[in-house]
XYZ file of C-alpha atoms in Angstrom:
353
model
C -9.212 -146.051 -42.411
C -5.430 -146.441 -42.377
C -5.645 -150.196 -43.033
C -7.975 -149.637 -45.981
C -5.712 -146.996 -47.453
C -2.707 -149.237 -47.037
C -4.543 -152.063 -48.762
C -5.811 -150.106 -51.724
C -3.509 -147.031 -51.887
C -4.518 -144.618 -54.648
C -7.844 -146.290 -55.443
C -9.142 -145.726 -51.935
C -8.442 -142.039 -52.326
C -11.109 -142.109 -55.057
C -13.720 -144.367 -53.438
C -13.161 -144.381 -49.680
C -16.221 -144.836 -47.421
C -17.041 -141.567 -45.656
C -18.257 -143.082 -42.414
C -15.545 -143.012 -39.704
C -13.897 -146.420 -39.312
C -12.986 -147.395 -35.796
C -10.868 -150.419 -34.884
C -14.005 -152.492 -34.341
C -15.328 -151.630 -37.795
C -12.107 -151.683 -39.802
C -12.393 -155.262 -41.026
C -15.962 -154.755 -42.248
C -14.951 -151.618 -44.114
C -11.992 -153.425 -45.639
C -14.296 -156.174 -46.865
C -16.673 -153.609 -48.356
C -13.840 -151.856 -50.160
C -12.542 -155.148 -51.473
C -16.013 -155.941 -52.800
C -16.332 -152.817 -54.931
C -12.911 -151.486 -55.824
C -11.125 -152.671 -58.956
C -7.572 -153.823 -58.365
C -5.011 -151.758 -60.231
C -4.231 -154.160 -63.100
C -0.766 -152.729 -63.598
C 0.146 -153.218 -59.959
C -1.375 -156.692 -59.984
C 0.609 -157.619 -63.072
C 3.815 -156.359 -61.489
C 3.118 -158.382 -58.352
C 2.861 -161.517 -60.473
C 6.093 -160.694 -62.265
C 4.290 -159.895 -65.507
C 5.882 -157.240 -67.686
C 3.974 -153.971 -67.701
C 5.509 -153.145 -71.072
C 5.166 -149.364 -71.430
C 2.059 -149.079 -69.238
C 3.139 -146.138 -67.162
C 3.859 -143.910 -70.117
C 0.932 -145.125 -72.193
C -1.876 -145.521 -69.684
C -3.462 -142.212 -70.735
C -3.357 -143.086 -74.427
C -6.119 -141.308 -76.344
C -9.038 -143.095 -77.925
C -8.085 -145.325 -80.826
C -8.901 -144.324 -84.368
C -11.344 -146.983 -85.456
C -10.630 -149.003 -88.575
C -14.180 -149.745 -89.611
C -15.269 -152.486 -91.990
C -17.400 -151.595 -94.973
C -21.133 -151.796 -94.232
C -21.860 -153.104 -97.724
C -19.465 -156.000 -97.182
C -21.031 -156.690 -93.804
C -24.498 -156.694 -95.348
C -23.361 -159.159 -98.002
C -21.805 -161.474 -95.420
C -24.152 -161.210 -92.424
C -27.342 -159.515 -93.644
C -30.504 -161.549 -93.075
C -34.227 -161.106 -92.672
C -34.400 -158.828 -89.632
C -30.676 -157.976 -89.652
C -29.425 -155.126 -91.841
C -26.172 -153.147 -92.030
C -25.700 -149.555 -93.156
C -23.645 -146.440 -92.467
C -24.891 -144.693 -89.367
C -23.978 -141.307 -87.949
C -20.457 -140.246 -88.795
C -20.308 -143.035 -91.363
C -19.821 -145.633 -88.630
C -21.186 -149.123 -89.413
C -24.578 -149.682 -87.818
C -26.743 -152.774 -87.466
C -30.534 -152.619 -87.288
C -32.461 -155.542 -85.836
C -36.173 -155.736 -86.677
C -38.337 -158.402 -85.061
C -41.666 -159.872 -86.112
C -43.637 -157.314 -84.061
C -41.965 -154.349 -85.737
C -39.685 -153.452 -82.809
C -36.203 -152.288 -83.793
C -32.794 -151.972 -82.163
C -29.815 -150.089 -83.574
C -26.292 -151.175 -82.657
C -22.995 -149.530 -83.618
C -19.941 -151.718 -84.043
C -17.942 -148.941 -82.428
C -18.136 -149.729 -78.734
C -20.764 -152.442 -79.398
C -23.145 -149.672 -78.353
C -26.899 -150.157 -78.658
C -28.165 -146.632 -79.329
C -31.871 -147.216 -79.966
C -34.614 -149.647 -78.957
C -37.978 -148.765 -80.433
C -41.306 -150.446 -79.836
C -43.688 -150.937 -82.799
C -45.328 -147.617 -81.864
C -42.029 -145.832 -82.547
C -41.412 -145.133 -78.849
C -37.647 -145.191 -78.233
C -36.803 -146.429 -74.752
C -33.091 -145.567 -74.882
C -31.457 -142.143 -74.916
C -28.405 -140.701 -76.665
C -27.086 -137.431 -75.301
C -27.078 -134.382 -77.607
C -23.316 -134.026 -77.048
C -22.633 -137.553 -78.321
C -20.088 -137.754 -81.129
C -19.835 -140.461 -83.774
C -16.225 -140.070 -84.855
C -14.787 -143.428 -83.856
C -12.355 -141.615 -81.576
C -14.292 -141.300 -78.304
C -17.104 -143.302 -76.662
C -20.692 -142.827 -77.779
C -22.470 -140.965 -74.969
C -25.761 -142.766 -74.599
C -27.606 -145.974 -75.363
C -25.938 -148.958 -73.693
C -22.171 -148.389 -73.539
C -19.792 -150.989 -72.084
C -17.614 -150.432 -69.021
C -14.835 -153.037 -69.277
C -12.379 -154.084 -67.901
C -12.805 -151.309 -65.352
C -15.861 -149.573 -63.976
C -15.305 -145.923 -63.110
C -11.907 -144.324 -62.522
C -8.794 -146.335 -61.827
C -5.526 -147.426 -63.370
C -6.700 -146.886 -66.941
C -9.056 -144.497 -68.724
C -12.524 -143.947 -67.259
C -14.688 -147.085 -67.624
C -11.962 -148.991 -69.499
C -11.461 -149.376 -73.226
C -14.267 -151.608 -74.563
C -16.509 -148.635 -75.425
C -13.589 -147.044 -77.265
C -12.896 -149.790 -79.793
C -14.626 -151.242 -82.833
C -15.993 -154.729 -82.266
C -16.180 -157.386 -84.981
C -19.317 -159.128 -86.166
C -19.069 -162.757 -85.139
C -22.561 -163.963 -86.022
C -26.057 -162.823 -86.944
C -29.340 -164.712 -86.872
C -32.454 -163.546 -88.682
C -36.118 -164.404 -88.287
C -38.831 -163.440 -85.839
C -36.322 -162.809 -83.006
C -33.158 -161.574 -84.712
C -29.812 -161.464 -82.928
C -26.325 -160.079 -83.403
C -23.109 -161.280 -81.751
C -20.142 -158.911 -81.587
C -16.619 -159.786 -80.433
C -13.626 -157.889 -79.063
C -10.130 -159.274 -78.484
C -6.960 -157.773 -77.053
C -4.793 -155.614 -79.289
C -1.942 -153.146 -78.927
C -4.295 -150.415 -77.734
C -5.866 -152.562 -74.991
C -2.540 -154.044 -73.912
C -1.106 -150.573 -73.377
C -3.547 -150.341 -70.462
C -4.295 -153.955 -69.540
C -1.652 -156.484 -70.567
C -3.812 -159.585 -70.933
C -5.162 -161.713 -73.760
C -8.958 -161.964 -73.719
C -12.014 -162.348 -75.888
C -15.288 -160.616 -75.067
C -18.564 -161.276 -76.879
C -21.825 -159.381 -76.683
C -25.015 -160.940 -78.038
C -28.085 -158.755 -78.577
C -31.476 -160.389 -79.220
C -34.686 -158.531 -80.027
C -37.967 -160.275 -79.324
C -41.330 -158.528 -79.031
C -41.216 -156.191 -76.070
C -37.825 -157.481 -74.916
C -34.209 -156.549 -75.559
C -31.909 -159.293 -74.309
C -28.121 -159.174 -74.029
C -25.433 -161.651 -72.969
C -21.917 -160.419 -72.206
C -19.176 -163.057 -72.018
C -15.506 -162.623 -71.152
C -13.007 -165.401 -71.839
C -9.469 -165.488 -70.486
C -7.362 -166.537 -73.487
C -4.127 -165.718 -71.654
C -1.800 -168.118 -69.832
C -2.184 -166.167 -66.559
C -5.195 -165.077 -64.481
C -6.742 -161.645 -64.660
C -9.427 -159.651 -62.838
C -11.900 -157.045 -64.020
C -14.977 -155.032 -63.114
C -17.700 -154.177 -65.603
C -21.123 -152.610 -66.188
C -23.690 -151.779 -68.837
C -23.955 -147.982 -68.569
C -27.571 -147.909 -69.790
C -29.210 -144.574 -70.618
C -33.029 -144.633 -70.567
C -35.281 -141.939 -72.033
C -37.171 -140.328 -69.152
C -38.817 -137.283 -67.628
C -36.516 -137.096 -64.628
C -39.015 -135.419 -62.324
C -41.306 -138.451 -62.540
C -38.692 -141.228 -62.541
C -38.948 -143.980 -59.933
C -36.817 -147.113 -59.499
C -38.169 -149.923 -57.334
C -36.433 -153.055 -56.081
C -33.431 -151.501 -54.351
C -34.843 -151.367 -50.823
C -32.552 -153.166 -48.384
C -29.508 -153.117 -50.661
C -26.155 -151.827 -49.419
C -25.397 -148.462 -50.979
C -22.395 -146.276 -51.639
C -23.679 -142.752 -52.252
C -21.212 -140.576 -54.180
C -23.167 -137.380 -53.436
C -22.013 -134.911 -52.184
C -18.396 -136.128 -52.473
C -17.734 -138.630 -55.274
C -14.219 -139.236 -53.941
C -15.533 -140.234 -50.534
C -18.851 -142.126 -50.867
C -21.178 -142.658 -47.933
C -21.922 -146.239 -46.920
C -25.540 -147.012 -46.143
C -28.589 -149.184 -46.764
C -31.393 -148.127 -49.104
C -34.566 -147.595 -47.056
C -36.889 -146.275 -49.761
C -39.417 -148.359 -51.662
C -38.928 -146.011 -54.627
C -35.680 -144.267 -55.519
C -36.420 -140.839 -57.015
C -34.250 -138.174 -58.642
C -34.994 -134.701 -57.251
C -31.405 -133.557 -57.873
C -27.948 -134.946 -58.569
C -27.848 -138.715 -57.945
C -24.842 -141.019 -58.240
C -25.179 -144.133 -56.134
C -23.842 -147.690 -56.298
C -25.804 -150.610 -54.849
C -24.309 -153.970 -53.887
C -25.911 -157.433 -54.122
C -29.064 -156.206 -55.786
C -32.033 -158.407 -56.801
C -32.438 -159.948 -60.248
C -35.148 -157.462 -61.229
C -35.556 -153.720 -60.870
C -38.501 -151.769 -62.262
C -38.012 -148.356 -63.832
C -40.914 -145.936 -64.196
C -39.503 -143.490 -66.734
C -41.975 -140.721 -65.923
C -43.306 -140.799 -69.484
C -46.034 -143.362 -68.864
C -43.781 -146.366 -69.429
C -42.431 -148.949 -67.010
C -39.493 -151.218 -67.771
C -38.331 -154.357 -66.022
C -34.530 -154.469 -65.830
C -33.677 -158.110 -65.217
C -30.316 -159.759 -64.867
C -28.366 -162.942 -64.298
C -24.789 -162.506 -63.156
C -24.903 -158.730 -62.815
C -24.789 -158.672 -59.022
C -24.834 -154.893 -58.492
C -26.496 -151.744 -59.805
C -25.715 -148.061 -60.306
C -28.182 -145.194 -60.657
C -27.101 -141.819 -62.011
C -28.685 -138.500 -62.905
C -26.233 -135.641 -63.574
C -28.714 -132.832 -62.793
C -27.214 -129.375 -63.342
C -23.785 -130.756 -64.220
C -25.392 -131.569 -67.589
C -28.011 -128.819 -68.075
C -28.663 -129.497 -71.764
C -30.253 -132.920 -71.226
C -30.456 -134.062 -67.588
C -34.242 -133.703 -67.604
C -34.554 -136.238 -70.432
C -32.787 -139.372 -69.214
C -31.733 -141.538 -66.305
C -29.038 -144.199 -66.057
C -29.914 -147.478 -64.350
C -26.963 -149.783 -64.805
C -26.467 -153.478 -64.228
C -22.935 -153.881 -62.920
C -20.337 -156.197 -61.449
C -18.507 -153.932 -59.014
C -16.635 -156.656 -57.159
C -13.767 -158.181 -59.076
C -14.316 -161.129 -61.374
C -11.171 -163.241 -61.417
C -10.703 -165.632 -64.315
C -8.014 -168.264 -64.505
C -6.517 -169.093 -67.878
C -9.195 -170.706 -70.037
C -12.137 -169.675 -67.841
C -15.171 -167.642 -68.963
C -17.746 -165.447 -67.241
C -21.192 -164.467 -68.536
C -23.814 -161.975 -67.395
C -27.223 -161.524 -68.993
C -29.619 -158.592 -69.092
C -33.264 -158.571 -70.139
C -35.081 -155.282 -70.675
C -38.851 -155.721 -70.833
C -41.386 -153.048 -71.746
C -44.286 -153.393 -69.313
């Protein structure tokens, strides 16, 4: 374990593998750590001779106060058949997509967070926690929040800053399968934690019983950068009946009982269930998982480019609502490294079965 700690210093203290590492196993453990742990971007920048500006003193900067555009102006500019803008909760700009079948999806510009996906019957397949706030000063707790450019804890705030900023509307397309494209670029707030120029876009398309997303990151800087990312998807559920299939055989890092010291293993179950607290990361997962939400609905969770998955149920750590949702997250837990001018894209397709 000493080699791993030397290689990853403070980050390994948060996500070290619990299994004892002998000399014969050290290299394998090191490779596993390297596959899932985000590099400290401040340390990496310093190693390349890049100025950290005032990172050390500003890394714990509080959530930015969003400067929101006017929903009426957005409606005038981007509103179309199937794409409408209004003031949502807290007065934050919200976009509603409505497809030809009558399905709807609601997306907030703050955090580019999809908070609702309803089938024509009115059944909402996503979940927003009752403690969620819509102030534009902290992430929306629920729906499909973004973790970027860091998944989990690390050198910057939990799960990065993308869910803590207002995104701009880049494009909207109406018609039978409406879509919305949102964009986020570096600014003073992001550079206080991650001193790189970038552009991220998130395209949401609603079509029948499908909700499709494409997340793209472009390196607009003159130097390379690395990141980890995930879609922290909250699904409405009856937790006692929830089952996730498709994970059998995948490498796992189980953060229960000690989230600072996860247990390395291999998933042996055909169906992952949630009888108590669950917080587990899976590596190199298949392109489709199936979620039975315990409410008589199954969902296919498909992906291209999201190589990993995370499942989470907070159980009694969140007594007000743990019975009503489950998180099944497409993720990229190993670092994506982009050279200047390069882009990376990952796609997700949620299908009501």
